[in-house]
Amino acid sequence: MPFLLILLLLALIGLFLYWQLVWAEGTYLGKRPVAWLYNLVAHRYNDIKQYADEDDARYLGEPLALSLQGTPDPIVLDVATGTSRLPLALCRQPLFRGQIVALDNARRMLHTATDYLRDYRDRVTWVWQHAVPLPFDDDTFDVVTCLEAFEFMPNTRDALRECLRVLKPGGLLLVTNRVGSGRWLLFGKTFSREGFVRLLQAFGQIDVTTQVWQYDYDLVWSIKPDENKTSEVSPAPLRYGVLRKSFESLNPSELLRCPKCGTPFDRTGAALTCRSCGRRYPIGTDGVIELL
Ligand SMILES: C[S@@+](CC[C@H](N)C(=O)[O-])C[C@H]1O[C@@H](n2cnc3c(N)ncnc32)[C@H](O)[C@@H]1O
């Protein structure tokens, strides 16, 4: 009898660990265990996921590139970029002429990403940092994306708030909402379809559109309202043309702010040094800017 009890106990512990570490990917344990688990699987992440390039072009690359038509030199931020599936889909679009900042807190995922995107290294800047707080000023990016990641972060609302803070007024937000039967095993971490739309609307987002995508995820598109936009104002491309530096002269690392004090950096060799507090953040040999 005690033997059976021990067996049952071991089975329960096994199930619990499977749920915490495999199904929930460490999300109830905090952001560092999540990053640690992603680092473990980084080298075979794409083999596990088996993304189809045509689908990523159709659902991600093409609509994003089209939405940026008319915005000169757009800058896109991909939060929790993983192995940079979205940057790759976008860079492959001939219509897309912008730059992408790709951020993640799993260093090895970023290293793998730099390898996958070696043909586009001049278009993508990789940043090793948590999603909250994001190391950028308010209203910086034309598009902010975050795919398949909110449920693995400590707090979806905080992450969403950060994404919207750095998005320009009138900018496009593309995020995913975890759906599918397995979402019940991530209780407290997911939202119903309606609940997620309500959440975005509560943040003031407009034109919220849910698009059924993969079995586990919906794509959710929305716009950050632009209070200054009236019919008298000149079209966005003209306004941005005046306000923004040109693509040739903009180095996306100039957009970064010191995570400790929010000040811009100076680039000194293979590092960024904060102009105010003097903290020094290395740039890896693979080009990843290491803010963590
Ligand atoms: C399922 S993967 C999705 C990757 C990519 N967006 C895609 O669609 O392929 C989740 C990613 O979120 C990242 N992540 C999880 N929590 C994070 C956080 N708090 N800050 C930054 N990245 C995070 C993980 O490191 C991992 O790369």
PDB file of C-alpha atoms and ligand atoms in Angstrom:
ATOM      1  CA  MET A   1       0.000   0.000   0.000  1.00  0.00           C
ATOM      2  CA  PRO A   2       2.702   2.578   0.912  1.00  0.00           C
ATOM      3  CA  PHE A   3       4.372   1.646  -2.368  1.00  0.00           C
ATOM      4  CA  LEU A   4       1.204   2.545  -4.306  1.00  0.00           C
ATOM      5  CA  LEU A   5       0.914   5.807  -2.405  1.00  0.00           C
ATOM      6  CA  ILE A   6       4.501   6.720  -3.229  1.00  0.00           C
ATOM      7  CA  LEU A   7       3.855   5.878  -6.866  1.00  0.00           C
ATOM      8  CA  LEU A   8       0.750   8.080  -6.892  1.00  0.00           C
ATOM      9  CA  LEU A   9       2.661  10.899  -5.227  1.00  0.00           C
ATOM     10  CA  LEU A  10       5.459  10.651  -7.781  1.00  0.00           C
ATOM     11  CA  ALA A  11       2.935  10.662 -10.630  1.00  0.00           C
ATOM     12  CA  LEU A  12       1.287  13.798  -9.195  1.00  0.00           C
ATOM     13  CA  ILE A  13       4.643  15.539  -8.816  1.00  0.00           C
ATOM     14  CA  GLY A  14       5.502  14.547 -12.409  1.00  0.00           C
ATOM     15  CA  LEU A  15       2.207  15.942 -13.671  1.00  0.00           C
ATOM     16  CA  PHE A  16       2.707  19.157 -11.724  1.00  0.00           C
ATOM     17  CA  LEU A  17       6.212  19.628 -13.098  1.00  0.00           C
ATOM     18  CA  TYR A  18       5.008  18.877 -16.641  1.00  0.00           C
ATOM     19  CA  TRP A  19       2.287  21.484 -16.273  1.00  0.00           C
ATOM     20  CA  GLN A  20       4.612  24.131 -14.804  1.00  0.00           C
ATOM     21  CA  LEU A  21       7.674  23.601 -16.968  1.00  0.00           C
ATOM     22  CA  VAL A  22       6.364  22.235 -20.264  1.00  0.00           C
ATOM     23  CA  TRP A  23       2.782  23.354 -20.682  1.00  0.00           C
ATOM     24  CA  ALA A  24       3.012  26.691 -18.840  1.00  0.00           C
ATOM     25  CA  GLU A  25       6.654  27.185 -19.870  1.00  0.00           C
ATOM     26  CA  GLY A  26       7.543  28.455 -16.396  1.00  0.00           C
ATOM     27  CA  THR A  27       5.131  31.382 -16.538  1.00  0.00           C
ATOM     28  CA  TYR A  28       3.933  30.968 -12.927  1.00  0.00           C
ATOM     29  CA  LEU A  29       7.529  30.951 -11.696  1.00  0.00           C
ATOM     30  CA  GLY A  30       8.566  34.386 -13.007  1.00  0.00           C
ATOM     31  CA  LYS A  31      10.277  35.910 -16.030  1.00  0.00           C
ATOM     32  CA  ARG A  32      13.746  34.444 -15.400  1.00  0.00           C
ATOM     33  CA  PRO A  33      12.608  30.777 -15.378  1.00  0.00           C
ATOM     34  CA  VAL A  34      10.692  31.470 -18.617  1.00  0.00           C
ATOM     35  CA  ALA A  35      13.826  32.913 -20.227  1.00  0.00           C
ATOM     36  CA  TRP A  36      15.889  29.998 -18.898  1.00  0.00           C
ATOM     37  CA  LEU A  37      13.522  27.472 -20.492  1.00  0.00           C
ATOM     38  CA  TYR A  38      13.563  29.304 -23.834  1.00  0.00           C
ATOM     39  CA  ASN A  39      17.363  29.403 -23.720  1.00  0.00           C
ATOM     40  CA  LEU A  40      17.352  25.622 -23.276  1.00  0.00           C
ATOM     41  CA  VAL A  41      15.341  25.014 -26.457  1.00  0.00           C
ATOM     42  CA  ALA A  42      16.562  27.962 -28.553  1.00  0.00           C
ATOM     43  CA  HIS A  43      18.659  25.852 -30.956  1.00  0.00           C
ATOM     44  CA  ARG A  44      15.661  23.669 -31.904  1.00  0.00           C
ATOM     45  CA  TYR A  45      12.817  26.153 -31.390  1.00  0.00           C
ATOM     46  CA  ASN A  46      12.070  26.557 -35.100  1.00  0.00           C
ATOM     47  CA  ASP A  47      12.135  22.782 -35.650  1.00  0.00           C
ATOM     48  CA  ILE A  48       9.614  22.357 -32.839  1.00  0.00           C
ATOM     49  CA  LYS A  49       7.349  25.125 -34.137  1.00  0.00           C
ATOM     50  CA  GLN A  50       7.638  24.285 -37.849  1.00  0.00           C
ATOM     51  CA  TYR A  51       6.343  27.643 -39.046  1.00  0.00           C
ATOM     52  CA  ALA A  52       5.340  27.749 -42.711  1.00  0.00           C
ATOM     53  CA  ASP A  53       7.058  30.620 -44.533  1.00  0.00           C
ATOM     54  CA  GLU A  54       4.080  31.086 -46.899  1.00  0.00           C
ATOM     55  CA  ASP A  55       1.668  31.425 -43.968  1.00  0.00           C
ATOM     56  CA  ASP A  56       3.923  33.889 -42.171  1.00  0.00           C
ATOM     57  CA  ALA A  57       4.169  35.920 -45.380  1.00  0.00           C
ATOM     58  CA  ARG A  58       0.403  35.869 -45.886  1.00  0.00           C
ATOM     59  CA  TYR A  59      -0.707  36.572 -42.304  1.00  0.00           C
ATOM     60  CA  LEU A  60       2.181  38.680 -41.003  1.00  0.00           C
ATOM     61  CA  GLY A  61       4.622  39.995 -43.607  1.00  0.00           C
ATOM     62  CA  GLU A  62       2.231  41.130 -46.354  1.00  0.00           C
ATOM     63  CA  PRO A  63      -0.417  42.859 -44.195  1.00  0.00           C
ATOM     64  CA  LEU A  64       2.231  44.636 -42.119  1.00  0.00           C
ATOM     65  CA  ALA A  65       4.195  45.766 -45.181  1.00  0.00           C
ATOM     66  CA  LEU A  66       0.979  46.983 -46.805  1.00  0.00           C
ATOM     67  CA  SER A  67      -0.091  48.865 -43.696  1.00  0.00           C
ATOM     68  CA  LEU A  68       3.259  50.684 -43.705  1.00  0.00           C
ATOM     69  CA  GLN A  69       2.956  51.779 -47.317  1.00  0.00           C
ATOM     70  CA  GLY A  70       2.962  55.564 -47.218  1.00  0.00           C
ATOM     71  CA  THR A  71       4.984  55.749 -43.978  1.00  0.00           C
ATOM     72  CA  PRO A  72       8.505  56.712 -44.995  1.00  0.00           C
ATOM     73  CA  ASP A  73      11.312  54.819 -43.234  1.00  0.00           C
ATOM     74  CA  PRO A  74       9.058  52.987 -40.784  1.00  0.00           C
ATOM     75  CA  ILE A  75      10.403  51.560 -37.554  1.00  0.00           C
ATOM     76  CA  VAL A  76       8.841  48.407 -36.150  1.00  0.00           C
ATOM     77  CA  LEU A  77       9.327  46.980 -32.658  1.00  0.00           C
ATOM     78  CA  ASP A  78       8.835  43.230 -32.189  1.00  0.00           C
ATOM     79  CA  VAL A  79       8.535  42.484 -28.469  1.00  0.00           C
ATOM     80  CA  ALA A  80       9.393  38.898 -27.383  1.00  0.00           C
ATOM     81  CA  THR A  81      10.751  38.288 -30.846  1.00  0.00           C
ATOM     82  CA  GLY A  82      12.038  34.775 -30.069  1.00  0.00           C
ATOM     83  CA  THR A  83      13.950  33.599 -33.122  1.00  0.00           C
ATOM     84  CA  SER A  84      12.621  36.641 -35.024  1.00  0.00           C
ATOM     85  CA  ARG A  85       9.889  34.965 -37.011  1.00  0.00           C
ATOM     86  CA  LEU A  86       8.046  38.243 -37.538  1.00  0.00           C
ATOM     87  CA  PRO A  87      11.136  40.306 -38.504  1.00  0.00           C
ATOM     88  CA  LEU A  88      12.011  37.603 -41.039  1.00  0.00           C
ATOM     89  CA  ALA A  89       8.511  37.608 -42.551  1.00  0.00           C
ATOM     90  CA  LEU A  90       8.611  41.407 -42.819  1.00  0.00           C
ATOM     91  CA  CYS A  91      12.162  41.702 -44.175  1.00  0.00           C
ATOM     92  CA  ARG A  92      11.250  39.259 -46.953  1.00  0.00           C
ATOM     93  CA  GLN A  93       8.548  41.641 -48.196  1.00  0.00           C
ATOM     94  CA  PRO A  94       9.865  43.729 -51.110  1.00  0.00           C
ATOM     95  CA  LEU A  95       7.443  46.497 -50.130  1.00  0.00           C
ATOM     96  CA  PHE A  96       8.969  46.866 -46.669  1.00  0.00           C
ATOM     97  CA  ARG A  97      11.699  49.501 -46.563  1.00  0.00           C
ATOM     98  CA  GLY A  98      12.055  50.061 -42.844  1.00  0.00           C
ATOM     99  CA  GLN A  99      13.993  48.961 -39.802  1.00  0.00           C
ATOM    100  CA  ILE A 100      13.033  46.525 -37.062  1.00  0.00           C
ATOM    101  CA  VAL A 101      14.020  46.443 -33.406  1.00  0.00           C
ATOM    102  CA  ALA A 102      13.628  42.896 -32.078  1.00  0.00           C
ATOM    103  CA  LEU A 103      13.610  42.471 -28.286  1.00  0.00           C
ATOM    104  CA  ASP A 104      13.587  39.358 -26.090  1.00  0.00           C
ATOM    105  CA  ASN A 105      14.809  38.359 -22.635  1.00  0.00           C
ATOM    106  CA  ALA A 106      16.169  34.944 -23.713  1.00  0.00           C
ATOM    107  CA  ARG A 107      19.708  35.583 -24.931  1.00  0.00           C
ATOM    108  CA  ARG A 108      20.068  32.330 -26.862  1.00  0.00           C
ATOM    109  CA  MET A 109      16.796  32.894 -28.720  1.00  0.00           C
ATOM    110  CA  LEU A 110      18.277  36.191 -29.927  1.00  0.00           C
ATOM    111  CA  HIS A 111      21.534  34.553 -30.915  1.00  0.00           C
ATOM    112  CA  THR A 112      19.595  32.003 -32.968  1.00  0.00           C
ATOM    113  CA  ALA A 113      17.604  34.865 -34.497  1.00  0.00           C
ATOM    114  CA  THR A 114      20.749  36.658 -35.662  1.00  0.00           C
ATOM    115  CA  ASP A 115      21.749  33.478 -37.442  1.00  0.00           C
ATOM    116  CA  TYR A 116      18.386  32.998 -39.181  1.00  0.00           C
ATOM    117  CA  LEU A 117      18.356  36.631 -40.284  1.00  0.00           C
ATOM    118  CA  ARG A 118      21.986  36.894 -41.348  1.00  0.00           C
ATOM    119  CA  ASP A 119      20.909  38.277 -44.760  1.00  0.00           C
ATOM    120  CA  TYR A 120      19.013  41.112 -43.088  1.00  0.00           C
ATOM    121  CA  ARG A 121      21.389  42.156 -40.308  1.00  0.00           C
ATOM    122  CA  ASP A 122      21.457  45.726 -41.581  1.00  0.00           C
ATOM    123  CA  ARG A 123      17.670  45.931 -41.125  1.00  0.00           C
ATOM    124  CA  VAL A 124      17.288  44.433 -37.634  1.00  0.00           C
ATOM    125  CA  THR A 125      18.601  45.551 -34.238  1.00  0.00           C
ATOM    126  CA  TRP A 126      18.418  42.881 -31.505  1.00  0.00           C
ATOM    127  CA  VAL A 127      17.998  43.897 -27.880  1.00  0.00           C
ATOM    128  CA  TRP A 128      18.313  41.592 -24.862  1.00  0.00           C
ATOM    129  CA  GLN A 129      15.856  43.006 -22.351  1.00  0.00           C
ATOM    130  CA  HIS A 130      12.571  42.287 -20.580  1.00  0.00           C
ATOM    131  CA  ALA A 131       9.316  43.489 -22.104  1.00  0.00           C
ATOM    132  CA  VAL A 132       8.591  45.616 -19.024  1.00  0.00           C
ATOM    133  CA  PRO A 133       9.858  48.287 -18.943  1.00  0.00           C
ATOM    134  CA  LEU A 134      10.725  48.782 -22.608  1.00  0.00           C
ATOM    135  CA  PRO A 135      13.939  50.818 -23.041  1.00  0.00           C
ATOM    136  CA  PHE A 136      12.473  53.432 -25.411  1.00  0.00           C
ATOM    137  CA  ASP A 137      10.828  56.838 -25.226  1.00  0.00           C
ATOM    138  CA  ASP A 138       7.071  57.255 -25.572  1.00  0.00           C
ATOM    139  CA  ASP A 139       5.614  57.371 -29.121  1.00  0.00           C
ATOM    140  CA  THR A 140       8.682  55.933 -30.875  1.00  0.00           C
ATOM    141  CA  PHE A 141       7.491  53.174 -33.225  1.00  0.00           C
ATOM    142  CA  ASP A 142       5.148  53.079 -36.227  1.00  0.00           C
ATOM    143  CA  VAL A 143       4.215  49.463 -35.497  1.00  0.00           C
ATOM    144  CA  VAL A 144       4.564  47.390 -32.332  1.00  0.00           C
ATOM    145  CA  THR A 145       4.059  43.629 -32.428  1.00  0.00           C
ATOM    146  CA  CYS A 146       4.087  40.903 -29.784  1.00  0.00           C
ATOM    147  CA  LEU A 147       3.255  37.362 -30.861  1.00  0.00           C
ATOM    148  CA  GLU A 148       2.667  34.276 -28.706  1.00  0.00           C
ATOM    149  CA  ALA A 149       4.200  35.799 -25.600  1.00  0.00           C
ATOM    150  CA  PHE A 150       1.863  37.760 -23.302  1.00  0.00           C
ATOM    151  CA  GLU A 151       0.782  34.637 -21.411  1.00  0.00           C
ATOM    152  CA  PHE A 152       4.417  33.910 -20.523  1.00  0.00           C
ATOM    153  CA  MET A 153       4.979  37.338 -18.997  1.00  0.00           C
ATOM    154  CA  PRO A 154       4.312  38.249 -15.369  1.00  0.00           C
ATOM    155  CA  ASN A 155       1.411  40.563 -16.253  1.00  0.00           C
ATOM    156  CA  THR A 156      -0.252  40.978 -19.651  1.00  0.00           C
ATOM    157  CA  ARG A 157      -1.697  44.390 -18.777  1.00  0.00           C
ATOM    158  CA  ASP A 158       1.710  45.793 -17.852  1.00  0.00           C
ATOM    159  CA  ALA A 159       3.248  44.419 -21.049  1.00  0.00           C
ATOM    160  CA  LEU A 160       0.430  45.800 -23.181  1.00  0.00           C
ATOM    161  CA  ARG A 161       0.720  49.202 -21.484  1.00  0.00           C
ATOM    162  CA  GLU A 162       4.425  49.299 -22.377  1.00  0.00           C
ATOM    163  CA  CYS A 163       3.756  48.288 -26.001  1.00  0.00           C
ATOM    164  CA  LEU A 164       1.226  51.107 -26.294  1.00  0.00           C
ATOM    165  CA  ARG A 165       3.426  53.658 -24.579  1.00  0.00           C
ATOM    166  CA  VAL A 166       6.179  53.292 -27.156  1.00  0.00           C
ATOM    167  CA  LEU A 167       3.753  53.142 -30.110  1.00  0.00           C
ATOM    168  CA  LYS A 168       3.216  56.402 -31.996  1.00  0.00           C
ATOM    169  CA  PRO A 169      -0.278  57.922 -32.069  1.00  0.00           C
ATOM    170  CA  GLY A 170      -1.922  56.535 -35.198  1.00  0.00           C
ATOM    171  CA  GLY A 171       0.435  53.518 -35.032  1.00  0.00           C
ATOM    172  CA  LEU A 172      -0.532  49.891 -35.480  1.00  0.00           C
ATOM    173  CA  LEU A 173      -0.452  47.298 -32.706  1.00  0.00           C
ATOM    174  CA  LEU A 174      -0.427  43.615 -33.676  1.00  0.00           C
ATOM    175  CA  VAL A 175      -0.574  41.123 -30.818  1.00  0.00           C
ATOM    176  CA  THR A 176      -1.825  37.600 -30.221  1.00  0.00           C
ATOM    177  CA  ASN A 177      -4.429  36.297 -27.821  1.00  0.00           C
ATOM    178  CA  ARG A 178      -4.066  32.712 -26.636  1.00  0.00           C
ATOM    179  CA  VAL A 179      -7.177  30.708 -27.480  1.00  0.00           C
ATOM    180  CA  GLY A 180      -7.704  26.959 -28.049  1.00  0.00           C
ATOM    181  CA  SER A 181      -8.668  24.336 -25.487  1.00  0.00           C
ATOM    182  CA  GLY A 182      -5.253  24.317 -23.753  1.00  0.00           C
ATOM    183  CA  ARG A 183      -5.652  27.884 -22.567  1.00  0.00           C
ATOM    184  CA  TRP A 184      -7.557  26.643 -19.489  1.00  0.00           C
ATOM    185  CA  LEU A 185      -4.295  25.185 -18.203  1.00  0.00           C
ATOM    186  CA  LEU A 186      -2.900  28.722 -18.197  1.00  0.00           C
ATOM    187  CA  PHE A 187      -5.548  30.112 -15.885  1.00  0.00           C
ATOM    188  CA  GLY A 188      -5.129  33.720 -14.872  1.00  0.00           C
ATOM    189  CA  LYS A 189      -2.834  34.208 -17.876  1.00  0.00           C
ATOM    190  CA  THR A 190      -5.284  34.247 -20.781  1.00  0.00           C
ATOM    191  CA  PHE A 191      -8.376  36.142 -21.919  1.00  0.00           C
ATOM    192  CA  SER A 192     -11.526  35.170 -23.784  1.00  0.00           C
ATOM    193  CA  ARG A 193     -11.877  36.605 -27.309  1.00  0.00           C
ATOM    194  CA  GLU A 194     -14.318  39.240 -26.058  1.00  0.00           C
ATOM    195  CA  GLY A 195     -12.283  39.873 -22.906  1.00  0.00           C
ATOM    196  CA  PHE A 196      -9.152  40.623 -24.891  1.00  0.00           C
ATOM    197  CA  VAL A 197     -10.984  43.044 -27.193  1.00  0.00           C
ATOM    198  CA  ARG A 198     -12.411  44.771 -24.114  1.00  0.00           C
ATOM    199  CA  LEU A 199      -8.922  44.991 -22.616  1.00  0.00           C
ATOM    200  CA  LEU A 200      -7.547  46.724 -25.709  1.00  0.00           C
ATOM    201  CA  GLN A 201     -10.528  49.071 -25.814  1.00  0.00           C
ATOM    202  CA  ALA A 202     -10.032  49.882 -22.129  1.00  0.00           C
ATOM    203  CA  PHE A 203      -6.520  51.013 -23.087  1.00  0.00           C
ATOM    204  CA  GLY A 204      -8.134  53.337 -25.643  1.00  0.00           C
ATOM    205  CA  GLN A 205      -7.288  51.305 -28.749  1.00  0.00           C
ATOM    206  CA  ILE A 206      -9.564  51.745 -31.745  1.00  0.00           C
ATOM    207  CA  ASP A 207     -10.430  49.595 -34.772  1.00  0.00           C
ATOM    208  CA  VAL A 208      -9.790  46.433 -32.759  1.00  0.00           C
ATOM    209  CA  THR A 209     -10.022  43.468 -35.139  1.00  0.00           C
ATOM    210  CA  THR A 210      -9.671  39.820 -34.168  1.00  0.00           C
ATOM    211  CA  GLN A 211      -8.469  37.445 -36.864  1.00  0.00           C
ATOM    212  CA  VAL A 212      -8.563  33.689 -36.364  1.00  0.00           C
ATOM    213  CA  TRP A 213      -4.999  32.508 -37.024  1.00  0.00           C
ATOM    214  CA  GLN A 214      -3.436  29.370 -35.574  1.00  0.00           C
ATOM    215  CA  TYR A 215      -5.201  26.752 -33.441  1.00  0.00           C
ATOM    216  CA  ASP A 216      -3.777  28.295 -30.260  1.00  0.00           C
ATOM    217  CA  TYR A 217      -3.736  31.978 -31.169  1.00  0.00           C
ATOM    218  CA  ASP A 218      -5.821  34.776 -32.656  1.00  0.00           C
ATOM    219  CA  LEU A 219      -4.118  37.744 -34.248  1.00  0.00           C
ATOM    220  CA  VAL A 220      -5.506  40.992 -32.851  1.00  0.00           C
ATOM    221  CA  TRP A 221      -4.961  44.227 -34.784  1.00  0.00           C
ATOM    222  CA  SER A 222      -5.689  47.680 -33.393  1.00  0.00           C
ATOM    223  CA  ILE A 223      -4.760  51.334 -33.749  1.00  0.00           C
ATOM    224  CA  LYS A 224      -3.539  53.815 -31.147  1.00  0.00           C
ATOM    225  CA  PRO A 225      -5.744  56.879 -31.524  1.00  0.00           C
ATOM    226  CA  ASP A 226      -4.147  60.058 -32.781  1.00  0.00           C
ATOM    227  CA  GLU A 227      -5.862  62.961 -31.063  1.00  0.00           C
ATOM    228  CA  ASN A 228      -4.217  65.553 -33.305  1.00  0.00           C
ATOM    229  CA  LYS A 229      -5.383  63.934 -36.496  1.00  0.00           C
ATOM    230  CA  THR A 230      -8.129  65.963 -38.155  1.00  0.00           C
ATOM    231  CA  SER A 231      -9.090  66.236 -41.820  1.00  0.00           C
ATOM    232  CA  GLU A 232      -7.160  69.551 -41.959  1.00  0.00           C
ATOM    233  CA  VAL A 233      -3.869  67.939 -40.943  1.00  0.00           C
ATOM    234  CA  SER A 234      -1.573  66.855 -43.741  1.00  0.00           C
ATOM    235  CA  PRO A 235      -1.378  63.103 -44.402  1.00  0.00           C
ATOM    236  CA  ALA A 236       0.798  60.996 -42.092  1.00  0.00           C
ATOM    237  CA  PRO A 237       3.623  60.408 -44.577  1.00  0.00           C
ATOM    238  CA  LEU A 238       4.197  64.150 -44.930  1.00  0.00           C
ATOM    239  CA  ARG A 239       4.062  64.808 -41.218  1.00  0.00           C
ATOM    240  CA  TYR A 240       6.446  61.990 -40.378  1.00  0.00           C
ATOM    241  CA  GLY A 241       8.691  63.109 -43.210  1.00  0.00           C
ATOM    242  CA  VAL A 242       9.130  66.431 -41.446  1.00  0.00           C
ATOM    243  CA  LEU A 243       9.489  65.087 -37.931  1.00  0.00           C
ATOM    244  CA  ARG A 244      11.635  62.054 -38.552  1.00  0.00           C
ATOM    245  CA  LYS A 245      15.260  61.599 -39.491  1.00  0.00           C
ATOM    246  CA  SER A 246      15.732  59.872 -42.795  1.00  0.00           C
ATOM    247  CA  PHE A 247      16.258  56.119 -42.959  1.00  0.00           C
ATOM    248  CA  GLU A 248      19.863  56.526 -44.069  1.00  0.00           C
ATOM    249  CA  SER A 249      20.849  58.602 -41.057  1.00  0.00           C
ATOM    250  CA  LEU A 250      18.846  56.753 -38.392  1.00  0.00           C
ATOM    251  CA  ASN A 251      20.622  54.124 -36.336  1.00  0.00           C
ATOM    252  CA  PRO A 252      17.919  52.246 -34.372  1.00  0.00           C
ATOM    253  CA  SER A 253      20.264  51.835 -31.416  1.00  0.00           C
ATOM    254  CA  GLU A 254      19.904  55.627 -31.028  1.00  0.00           C
ATOM    255  CA  LEU A 255      16.313  54.951 -29.999  1.00  0.00           C
ATOM    256  CA  LEU A 256      17.434  52.929 -26.974  1.00  0.00           C
ATOM    257  CA  ARG A 257      17.335  54.398 -23.486  1.00  0.00           C
ATOM    258  CA  CYS A 258      19.283  53.299 -20.414  1.00  0.00           C
ATOM    259  CA  PRO A 259      17.060  50.824 -18.492  1.00  0.00           C
ATOM    260  CA  LYS A 260      18.280  52.337 -15.212  1.00  0.00           C
ATOM    261  CA  CYS A 261      17.827  56.069 -15.841  1.00  0.00           C
ATOM    262  CA  GLY A 262      16.086  56.488 -19.225  1.00  0.00           C
ATOM    263  CA  THR A 263      18.919  58.510 -20.819  1.00  0.00           C
ATOM    264  CA  PRO A 264      20.255  58.027 -24.396  1.00  0.00           C
ATOM    265  CA  PHE A 265      23.535  56.229 -25.000  1.00  0.00           C
ATOM    266  CA  ASP A 266      26.848  56.990 -26.637  1.00  0.00           C
ATOM    267  CA  ARG A 267      28.355  54.184 -28.661  1.00  0.00           C
ATOM    268  CA  THR A 268      31.883  53.418 -27.501  1.00  0.00           C
ATOM    269  CA  GLY A 269      33.448  50.503 -29.359  1.00  0.00           C
ATOM    270  CA  ALA A 270      31.429  47.334 -28.825  1.00  0.00           C
ATOM    271  CA  ALA A 271      29.280  48.849 -26.092  1.00  0.00           C
ATOM    272  CA  LEU A 272      26.664  51.490 -25.351  1.00  0.00           C
ATOM    273  CA  THR A 273      27.435  53.866 -22.502  1.00  0.00           C
ATOM    274  CA  CYS A 274      24.713  55.849 -20.761  1.00  0.00           C
ATOM    275  CA  ARG A 275      25.281  59.586 -21.140  1.00  0.00           C
ATOM    276  CA  SER A 276      23.955  60.251 -17.654  1.00  0.00           C
ATOM    277  CA  CYS A 277      24.754  57.397 -15.250  1.00  0.00           C
ATOM    278  CA  GLY A 278      27.725  56.037 -17.214  1.00  0.00           C
ATOM    279  CA  ARG A 279      26.519  52.414 -17.146  1.00  0.00           C
ATOM    280  CA  ARG A 280      28.041  50.372 -19.936  1.00  0.00           C
ATOM    281  CA  TYR A 281      26.092  47.737 -21.866  1.00  0.00           C
ATOM    282  CA  PRO A 282      28.039  45.378 -24.142  1.00  0.00           C
ATOM    283  CA  ILE A 283      27.155  44.525 -27.714  1.00  0.00           C
ATOM    284  CA  GLY A 284      27.722  40.796 -28.296  1.00  0.00           C
ATOM    285  CA  THR A 285      29.865  39.499 -31.141  1.00  0.00           C
ATOM    286  CA  ASP A 286      26.575  38.456 -32.791  1.00  0.00           C
ATOM    287  CA  GLY A 287      25.426  42.103 -32.644  1.00  0.00           C
ATOM    288  CA  VAL A 288      22.886  41.691 -29.827  1.00  0.00           C
ATOM    289  CA  ILE A 289      22.717  44.730 -27.523  1.00  0.00           C
ATOM    290  CA  GLU A 290      22.852  43.317 -23.988  1.00  0.00           C
ATOM    291  CA  LEU A 291      20.837  45.468 -21.627  1.00  0.00           C
ATOM    292  CA  LEU A 292      20.261  42.637 -19.109  1.00  0.00           C
TER     293      LEU A 292
HETATM  294  C1  LIG B   1       6.445  31.340 -27.852  1.00  0.00           C
HETATM  295  S1  LIG B   1       7.839  32.371 -28.043  1.00  0.00           S
HETATM  296  C2  LIG B   1       7.267  33.436 -29.332  1.00  0.00           C
HETATM  297  C3  LIG B   1       8.394  34.025 -30.120  1.00  0.00           C
HETATM  298  C4  LIG B   1       8.003  34.844 -31.338  1.00  0.00           C
HETATM  299  N1  LIG B   1       7.243  36.026 -30.967  1.00  0.00           N
HETATM  300  C5  LIG B   1       7.244  33.994 -32.327  1.00  0.00           C
HETATM  301  O1  LIG B   1       6.088  34.292 -32.614  1.00  0.00           O
HETATM  302  O2  LIG B   1       7.819  33.029 -32.813  1.00  0.00           O
HETATM  303  C6  LIG B   1       7.762  33.424 -26.622  1.00  0.00           C
HETATM  304  C7  LIG B   1       8.959  34.369 -26.501  1.00  0.00           C
HETATM  305  O3  LIG B   1       8.653  35.327 -25.503  1.00  0.00           O
HETATM  306  C8  LIG B   1       9.841  35.632 -24.822  1.00  0.00           C
HETATM  307  N2  LIG B   1       9.487  36.212 -23.524  1.00  0.00           N
HETATM  308  C9  LIG B   1       8.743  35.644 -22.552  1.00  0.00           C
HETATM  309  N3  LIG B   1       8.618  36.480 -21.514  1.00  0.00           N
HETATM  310  C10 LIG B   1       9.293  37.610 -21.842  1.00  0.00           C
HETATM  311  C11 LIG B   1       9.526  38.856 -21.187  1.00  0.00           C
HETATM  312  N4  LIG B   1       9.032  39.093 -19.945  1.00  0.00           N
HETATM  313  N5  LIG B   1      10.255  39.785 -21.809  1.00  0.00           N
HETATM  314  C12 LIG B   1      10.758  39.565 -23.050  1.00  0.00           C
HETATM  315  N6  LIG B   1      10.572  38.411 -23.723  1.00  0.00           N
HETATM  316  C13 LIG B   1       9.844  37.439 -23.131  1.00  0.00           C
HETATM  317  C14 LIG B   1      10.527  34.266 -24.694  1.00  0.00           C
HETATM  318  O4  LIG B   1      11.898  34.382 -24.387  1.00  0.00           O
HETATM  319  C15 LIG B   1      10.257  33.686 -26.071  1.00  0.00           C
HETATM  320  O5  LIG B   1      11.293  33.999 -26.974  1.00  0.00           O
END
